[in-house]
Amino acid sequence: MDSDGGSLWHRITRFFNAKGSDNVEQAIIEASHEGALQAYEGSMLLSILHLDELQVQDIMTPRTDITAVDSTSSIARAVAAIAESGHSRIPIYLDNRDNIVGIVYSKDLLREAMLPENHSKPVSSVTRPAFFVPETKNVLELLNEFKTKKTHLAVILDEYGGTSGLITIEDVLEEIVGDIEDEHDAPKEADVTMLENGGALIAGRAYLEDINDALGLRLESDEVDTIGGLLSHIAGRLPMPGEDFILKYQGGEAVFRVEEADSKQVHKVLAYKLEPGQNATAAEGGGPGLAANAGPGAG
Ligand code: ADP
């Protein structure tokens, strides 16, 4: 065994003799620094160690992004939904998305769809049972359940039994190895795009912490995670395109203008900082209390 291997072996023995994950983490970091582990190997090992700190709601595909079809849909309709979305499994619901009753697999549909007379049959005839988990389920536990249940997709329920989202084994794997792009994945738009004029175009789904990192702000909320959620929370309703929200932070003000929104979601927000003394009247109309939701910020 070479000296690196020897030193790594030493460390591994120490991992298992050591009590607590802090020691293990420390040993991985040291091994990475010393070159006994490649940086990506170290980072994967650290991610695995942190899996049990994650709940499924932290990494799920949210309900609004789920492709699903009504249980009364025909097999032809389900085939079209699968073809359009590029997903190989889609939930089937009764009446509305809060009532998911099963999952349909593309391979089952393919078999049925080979006979044209089956196209008008209801998709419920090829639906398999769904596996449901609560939002708070630990991701490591879920991984074990995926293994034992031999199913790799779970529907996530909120505390009232409504649908909160969906998670597959790929979402868990991505936590360890980083983003995995499928053949059919459309290139993702960046959540925060800096503009030449110093402003930023922000996706409604962008996390406050990512916006803070990009713009040097300190937005915080106990209630919501995303900028779309924050603006809706402040307004007490879904804000309309063109509405401005003034955010005060230590040393200045920033304006968040809703660029695109529909009756369900804020899609795009334009953000820019106001220069000291610059009149913010053009940006008025934001809900009162915006400043109260902003943490004392950097500027
Ligand atoms: P697929 O290849 O069928 O898309 P994966 O397990 O590779 O399934 O999942 C890739 C990503 O797509 C994951 O983020 C997962 O949560 C998401 N996903 C899978 N099925 C659906 C669906 N029916 N609707 C929305 N998102 C889905």
Tab-separated table of C-alpha atoms and ligand atoms in Angstrom:
chain	number	residue	atom	x	y	z
A	1	MET	CA	0.000	0.000	0.000
A	2	ASP	CA	1.389	3.426	-0.861
A	3	SER	CA	1.871	6.043	1.775
A	4	ASP	CA	-1.339	7.892	0.844
A	5	GLY	CA	-3.270	4.664	0.995
A	6	GLY	CA	-1.646	3.859	4.322
A	7	SER	CA	-2.537	7.201	5.772
A	8	LEU	CA	-6.087	6.916	4.465
A	9	TRP	CA	-6.390	3.463	5.979
A	10	HIS	CA	-5.207	4.864	9.281
A	11	ARG	CA	-7.842	7.532	9.087
A	12	ILE	CA	-10.584	5.103	8.180
A	13	THR	CA	-9.693	3.005	11.230
A	14	ARG	CA	-9.829	6.180	13.263
A	15	PHE	CA	-13.271	7.084	11.780
A	16	PHE	CA	-14.747	3.964	13.197
A	17	ASN	CA	-13.012	4.210	16.543
A	18	ALA	CA	-13.927	7.857	16.825
A	19	LYS	CA	-17.161	8.810	18.505
A	20	GLY	CA	-19.389	11.331	16.727
A	21	SER	CA	-19.566	12.501	13.149
A	22	ASP	CA	-17.477	15.618	13.871
A	23	ASN	CA	-14.354	13.467	14.102
A	24	VAL	CA	-15.248	11.645	10.926
A	25	GLU	CA	-15.830	14.951	9.185
A	26	GLN	CA	-12.541	16.304	10.442
A	27	ALA	CA	-10.709	13.219	9.218
A	28	ILE	CA	-12.296	13.516	5.750
A	29	ILE	CA	-11.297	17.174	5.538
A	30	GLU	CA	-7.735	16.371	6.621
A	31	ALA	CA	-7.507	13.469	4.170
A	32	SER	CA	-8.688	15.785	1.371
A	33	HIS	CA	-6.178	18.452	2.313
A	34	GLU	CA	-3.372	15.913	2.364
A	35	GLY	CA	-4.391	14.542	-1.036
A	36	ALA	CA	-5.329	11.075	0.255
A	37	LEU	CA	-8.810	11.817	-1.049
A	38	GLN	CA	-9.667	13.720	-4.232
A	39	ALA	CA	-11.639	16.902	-3.535
A	40	TYR	CA	-14.785	15.433	-5.146
A	41	GLU	CA	-14.450	12.249	-3.083
A	42	GLY	CA	-14.170	14.285	0.110
A	43	SER	CA	-17.131	16.393	-0.857
A	44	MET	CA	-19.265	13.313	-1.616
A	45	LEU	CA	-18.334	11.719	1.717
A	46	LEU	CA	-19.212	14.916	3.577
A	47	SER	CA	-22.552	15.081	1.741
A	48	ILE	CA	-23.323	11.503	2.766
A	49	LEU	CA	-22.562	12.366	6.387
A	50	HIS	CA	-24.998	15.278	6.200
A	51	LEU	CA	-27.834	13.331	4.546
A	52	ASP	CA	-29.435	12.572	7.873
A	53	GLU	CA	-29.759	16.299	8.575
A	54	LEU	CA	-32.052	16.707	5.556
A	55	GLN	CA	-35.798	16.248	5.395
A	56	VAL	CA	-37.501	15.240	2.161
A	57	GLN	CA	-39.149	18.682	1.920
A	58	ASP	CA	-35.658	20.234	1.593
A	59	ILE	CA	-34.936	18.479	-1.704
A	60	MET	CA	-38.322	17.515	-3.178
A	61	THR	CA	-39.825	18.633	-6.474
A	62	PRO	CA	-42.598	20.940	-5.257
A	63	ARG	CA	-46.249	20.215	-5.954
A	64	THR	CA	-46.490	23.085	-8.445
A	65	ASP	CA	-43.852	21.433	-10.656
A	66	ILE	CA	-45.369	17.954	-10.645
A	67	THR	CA	-46.637	16.541	-13.937
A	68	ALA	CA	-49.703	14.486	-13.083
A	69	VAL	CA	-52.965	13.471	-14.753
A	70	ASP	CA	-56.524	12.960	-13.594
A	71	SER	CA	-57.478	9.335	-12.997
A	72	THR	CA	-60.288	9.652	-15.539
A	73	SER	CA	-57.782	10.516	-18.292
A	74	SER	CA	-57.291	8.086	-21.114
A	75	ILE	CA	-54.124	6.109	-21.695
A	76	ALA	CA	-53.513	8.312	-24.768
A	77	ARG	CA	-53.673	11.441	-22.554
A	78	ALA	CA	-51.205	9.946	-20.068
A	79	VAL	CA	-48.832	8.992	-22.898
A	80	ALA	CA	-48.970	12.607	-24.112
A	81	ALA	CA	-48.273	13.958	-20.606
A	82	ILE	CA	-45.264	11.668	-20.257
A	83	ALA	CA	-43.978	12.586	-23.704
A	84	GLU	CA	-44.364	16.330	-23.038
A	85	SER	CA	-42.788	16.288	-19.586
A	86	GLY	CA	-40.023	13.794	-20.282
A	87	HIS	CA	-40.683	12.116	-16.897
A	88	SER	CA	-41.037	8.359	-16.906
A	89	ARG	CA	-43.506	8.145	-14.005
A	90	ILE	CA	-46.422	10.462	-13.306
A	91	PRO	CA	-48.866	10.591	-10.419
A	92	ILE	CA	-52.560	10.009	-11.025
A	93	TYR	CA	-55.046	12.015	-8.952
A	94	LEU	CA	-58.719	11.860	-8.165
A	95	ASP	CA	-60.417	15.286	-8.497
A	96	ASN	CA	-57.319	17.326	-7.619
A	97	ARG	CA	-53.605	17.049	-6.920
A	98	ASP	CA	-54.171	16.814	-3.181
A	99	ASN	CA	-55.641	13.415	-3.763
A	100	ILE	CA	-52.990	11.336	-5.525
A	101	VAL	CA	-54.196	7.783	-5.915
A	102	GLY	CA	-51.347	6.096	-7.740
A	103	ILE	CA	-48.473	6.322	-10.168
A	104	VAL	CA	-48.397	5.388	-13.831
A	105	TYR	CA	-45.140	4.114	-15.350
A	106	SER	CA	-44.162	4.785	-18.943
A	107	LYS	CA	-43.186	1.153	-19.455
A	108	ASP	CA	-46.719	0.012	-18.484
A	109	LEU	CA	-48.215	2.645	-20.778
A	110	LEU	CA	-45.976	1.626	-23.636
A	111	ARG	CA	-47.194	-1.960	-23.397
A	112	GLU	CA	-50.842	-0.865	-23.370
A	113	ALA	CA	-50.429	1.758	-26.066
A	114	MET	CA	-49.170	-0.847	-28.551
A	115	LEU	CA	-52.801	-1.768	-29.185
A	116	PRO	CA	-54.760	1.213	-30.567
A	117	GLU	CA	-57.988	-0.083	-28.989
A	118	ASN	CA	-56.415	0.520	-25.560
A	119	HIS	CA	-55.786	4.222	-26.164
A	120	SER	CA	-59.187	5.274	-24.877
A	121	LYS	CA	-59.055	3.029	-21.791
A	122	PRO	CA	-58.777	4.953	-18.499
A	123	VAL	CA	-55.255	5.364	-17.208
A	124	SER	CA	-56.467	4.009	-13.853
A	125	SER	CA	-56.337	0.545	-15.434
A	126	VAL	CA	-52.508	0.649	-15.414
A	127	THR	CA	-51.976	2.614	-12.212
A	128	ARG	CA	-49.682	1.251	-9.536
A	129	PRO	CA	-49.931	2.126	-5.832
A	130	ALA	CA	-48.135	5.291	-4.726
A	131	PHE	CA	-45.677	5.364	-1.853
A	132	PHE	CA	-46.469	8.280	0.484
A	133	VAL	CA	-44.109	9.904	2.988
A	134	PRO	CA	-44.474	12.942	5.288
A	135	GLU	CA	-42.574	16.169	4.494
A	136	THR	CA	-40.465	15.766	7.601
A	137	LYS	CA	-39.105	12.320	6.721
A	138	ASN	CA	-35.382	12.061	7.042
A	139	VAL	CA	-33.667	11.645	3.653
A	140	LEU	CA	-31.415	8.817	4.862
A	141	GLU	CA	-34.457	6.925	6.127
A	142	LEU	CA	-36.169	7.468	2.784
A	143	LEU	CA	-33.147	6.060	0.968
A	144	ASN	CA	-33.424	2.865	3.027
A	145	GLU	CA	-37.160	2.658	2.357
A	146	PHE	CA	-36.560	3.094	-1.373
A	147	LYS	CA	-34.278	0.068	-1.110
A	148	THR	CA	-36.612	-2.164	0.850
A	149	LYS	CA	-39.800	-1.184	-0.998
A	150	LYS	CA	-38.108	-1.495	-4.393
A	151	THR	CA	-39.747	1.720	-5.482
A	152	HIS	CA	-37.819	4.870	-6.261
A	153	LEU	CA	-40.461	7.585	-6.215
A	154	ALA	CA	-42.401	8.886	-3.230
A	155	VAL	CA	-45.272	11.358	-3.014
A	156	ILE	CA	-44.763	13.796	-0.150
A	157	LEU	CA	-47.720	14.747	2.008
A	158	ASP	CA	-48.059	17.858	4.145
A	159	GLU	CA	-49.352	17.685	7.688
A	160	TYR	CA	-52.960	18.002	6.491
A	161	GLY	CA	-52.669	15.113	4.056
A	162	GLY	CA	-52.398	17.352	0.984
A	163	THR	CA	-49.713	16.875	-1.657
A	164	SER	CA	-46.552	18.785	-0.887
A	165	GLY	CA	-44.247	17.413	-3.568
A	166	LEU	CA	-42.553	14.404	-5.038
A	167	ILE	CA	-39.109	12.888	-4.567
A	168	THR	CA	-37.160	10.244	-6.444
A	169	ILE	CA	-33.908	8.443	-5.764
A	170	GLU	CA	-32.281	10.836	-8.237
A	171	ASP	CA	-33.038	13.791	-5.932
A	172	VAL	CA	-31.224	11.979	-3.114
A	173	LEU	CA	-28.299	11.049	-5.346
A	174	GLU	CA	-27.968	14.675	-6.455
A	175	GLU	CA	-27.459	15.669	-2.816
A	176	ILE	CA	-24.361	13.471	-2.841
A	177	VAL	CA	-22.911	13.962	-6.306
A	178	GLY	CA	-24.399	17.321	-7.371
A	179	ASP	CA	-26.828	18.055	-10.212
A	180	ILE	CA	-27.484	15.214	-12.639
A	181	GLU	CA	-28.851	16.304	-15.985
A	182	ASP	CA	-31.082	13.841	-17.788
A	183	GLU	CA	-31.145	13.529	-21.568
A	184	HIS	CA	-34.502	15.313	-21.565
A	185	ASP	CA	-33.673	18.035	-19.007
A	186	ALA	CA	-34.191	21.478	-20.455
A	187	PRO	CA	-31.267	23.728	-19.571
A	188	LYS	CA	-32.279	25.329	-16.276
A	189	GLU	CA	-32.542	29.098	-16.115
A	190	ALA	CA	-30.297	30.499	-13.420
A	191	ASP	CA	-32.214	31.505	-10.306
A	192	VAL	CA	-30.353	34.822	-10.076
A	193	THR	CA	-28.965	36.504	-13.199
A	194	MET	CA	-26.927	39.663	-12.677
A	195	LEU	CA	-27.718	42.385	-15.214
A	196	GLU	CA	-25.274	44.845	-16.723
A	197	ASN	CA	-26.994	47.785	-15.018
A	198	GLY	CA	-26.243	46.253	-11.629
A	199	GLY	CA	-29.742	44.877	-11.120
A	200	ALA	CA	-30.665	41.219	-11.064
A	201	LEU	CA	-33.355	39.091	-12.648
A	202	ILE	CA	-34.546	36.570	-10.091
A	203	ALA	CA	-36.727	33.485	-10.480
A	204	GLY	CA	-39.729	33.516	-8.145
A	205	ARG	CA	-38.606	30.134	-6.832
A	206	ALA	CA	-35.110	31.460	-5.921
A	207	TYR	CA	-34.140	30.891	-2.314
A	208	LEU	CA	-33.632	33.960	-0.134
A	209	GLU	CA	-30.196	32.725	0.862
A	210	ASP	CA	-29.097	32.505	-2.782
A	211	ILE	CA	-30.345	36.051	-3.401
A	212	ASN	CA	-28.512	37.237	-0.298
A	213	ASP	CA	-25.305	35.643	-1.550
A	214	ALA	CA	-25.661	37.173	-5.017
A	215	LEU	CA	-26.777	40.667	-4.000
A	216	GLY	CA	-25.194	41.122	-0.586
A	217	LEU	CA	-28.523	41.460	1.207
A	218	ARG	CA	-29.834	39.685	4.258
A	219	LEU	CA	-33.413	38.663	3.568
A	220	GLU	CA	-34.838	36.395	6.215
A	221	SER	CA	-38.190	34.850	6.915
A	222	ASP	CA	-39.447	32.229	9.327
A	223	GLU	CA	-42.454	31.604	7.112
A	224	VAL	CA	-41.143	31.256	3.568
A	225	ASP	CA	-37.968	30.231	1.727
A	226	THR	CA	-38.307	31.834	-1.713
A	227	ILE	CA	-38.541	35.399	-3.012
A	228	GLY	CA	-41.934	34.636	-4.600
A	229	GLY	CA	-43.105	33.354	-1.236
A	230	LEU	CA	-41.700	36.396	0.586
A	231	LEU	CA	-43.366	38.961	-1.687
A	232	SER	CA	-46.680	37.064	-1.479
A	233	HIS	CA	-46.346	36.855	2.282
A	234	ILE	CA	-45.728	40.584	2.570
A	235	ALA	CA	-48.568	41.486	0.216
A	236	GLY	CA	-50.913	39.005	1.872
A	237	ARG	CA	-51.879	37.803	-1.627
A	238	LEU	CA	-50.206	36.985	-4.899
A	239	PRO	CA	-48.555	40.159	-6.129
A	240	MET	CA	-49.284	41.357	-9.661
A	241	PRO	CA	-46.771	42.031	-12.424
A	242	GLY	CA	-45.459	45.585	-12.093
A	243	GLU	CA	-45.855	45.725	-8.288
A	244	ASP	CA	-42.814	47.018	-6.444
A	245	PHE	CA	-41.641	46.110	-2.983
A	246	ILE	CA	-39.067	48.287	-1.254
A	247	LEU	CA	-36.715	46.428	0.963
A	248	LYS	CA	-34.764	48.456	3.496
A	249	TYR	CA	-31.493	47.116	4.714
A	250	GLN	CA	-28.612	48.576	6.644
A	251	GLY	CA	-27.034	51.168	4.397
A	252	GLY	CA	-29.650	51.323	1.681
A	253	GLU	CA	-32.784	50.149	-0.009
A	254	ALA	CA	-33.513	47.659	-2.730
A	255	VAL	CA	-36.549	47.388	-4.943
A	256	PHE	CA	-38.048	44.057	-5.913
A	257	ARG	CA	-40.370	44.445	-8.904
A	258	VAL	CA	-42.640	41.579	-9.896
A	259	GLU	CA	-41.961	41.034	-13.594
A	260	GLU	CA	-44.011	37.922	-14.238
A	261	ALA	CA	-46.689	36.308	-12.112
A	262	ASP	CA	-49.927	34.466	-12.612
A	263	SER	CA	-52.766	33.582	-10.282
A	264	LYS	CA	-50.686	30.865	-8.652
A	265	GLN	CA	-47.051	31.903	-8.577
A	266	VAL	CA	-44.558	34.707	-8.916
A	267	HIS	CA	-42.312	33.677	-11.821
A	268	LYS	CA	-39.802	36.506	-12.214
A	269	VAL	CA	-38.662	39.430	-10.117
A	270	LEU	CA	-36.363	42.285	-11.058
A	271	ALA	CA	-34.249	43.573	-8.190
A	272	TYR	CA	-32.074	46.644	-7.973
A	273	LYS	CA	-30.520	48.680	-5.228
A	274	LEU	CA	-31.523	52.313	-4.810
A	275	GLU	CA	-28.591	54.708	-4.671
A	276	PRO	CA	-28.361	56.717	-1.442
A	277	GLY	CA	-30.769	59.648	-1.763
A	278	GLN	CA	-32.419	58.181	-4.854
A	279	ASN	CA	-36.155	58.666	-4.634
A	280	ALA	CA	-37.957	55.432	-4.148
A	281	THR	CA	-41.393	56.764	-5.078
A	282	ALA	CA	-41.217	55.046	-8.421
A	283	ALA	CA	-40.953	51.869	-6.472
A	284	GLU	CA	-43.789	52.480	-4.061
A	285	GLY	CA	-46.736	50.174	-3.845
A	286	GLY	CA	-44.894	47.411	-2.081
A	287	GLY	CA	-46.658	45.979	0.907
A	288	PRO	CA	-46.108	47.584	4.234
A	289	GLY	CA	-43.876	45.585	6.491
A	290	LEU	CA	-41.353	44.687	3.838
A	291	ALA	CA	-38.602	46.342	5.793
A	292	ALA	CA	-39.687	44.484	8.883
A	293	ASN	CA	-39.070	41.235	7.049
A	294	ALA	CA	-35.599	42.165	5.980
A	295	GLY	CA	-32.855	41.319	8.360
A	296	PRO	CA	-30.303	43.972	9.145
A	297	GLY	CA	-28.369	43.650	5.988
A	298	ALA	CA	-25.075	44.189	4.402
A	299	GLY	CA	-25.166	46.783	1.753
B	1	ADP	P1	-37.433	10.910	-14.636
B	1	ADP	O1	-36.243	10.383	-15.396
B	1	ADP	O2	-38.688	10.148	-14.863
B	1	ADP	O3	-37.627	12.398	-14.773
B	1	ADP	P2	-35.887	10.846	-12.191
B	1	ADP	O4	-36.032	9.911	-11.034
B	1	ADP	O5	-34.641	10.745	-13.010
B	1	ADP	O6	-37.183	10.622	-13.091
B	1	ADP	O7	-36.086	12.325	-11.642
B	1	ADP	C1	-35.508	13.445	-12.243
B	1	ADP	C2	-36.123	14.694	-11.603
B	1	ADP	O8	-37.472	14.824	-12.041
B	1	ADP	C3	-36.188	14.656	-10.071
B	1	ADP	O9	-35.921	15.942	-9.584
B	1	ADP	C4	-37.627	14.265	-9.766
B	1	ADP	O10	-38.091	14.798	-8.527
B	1	ADP	C5	-38.349	14.900	-10.937
B	1	ADP	N1	-39.573	14.172	-11.341
B	1	ADP	C6	-39.727	12.844	-11.568
B	1	ADP	N2	-40.996	12.564	-11.950
B	1	ADP	C7	-41.660	13.751	-11.987
B	1	ADP	C8	-43.013	14.149	-12.312
B	1	ADP	N3	-43.951	13.280	-12.692
B	1	ADP	N4	-43.323	15.477	-12.233
B	1	ADP	C9	-42.381	16.390	-11.879
B	1	ADP	N5	-41.112	16.076	-11.539
B	1	ADP	C10	-40.742	14.776	-11.595
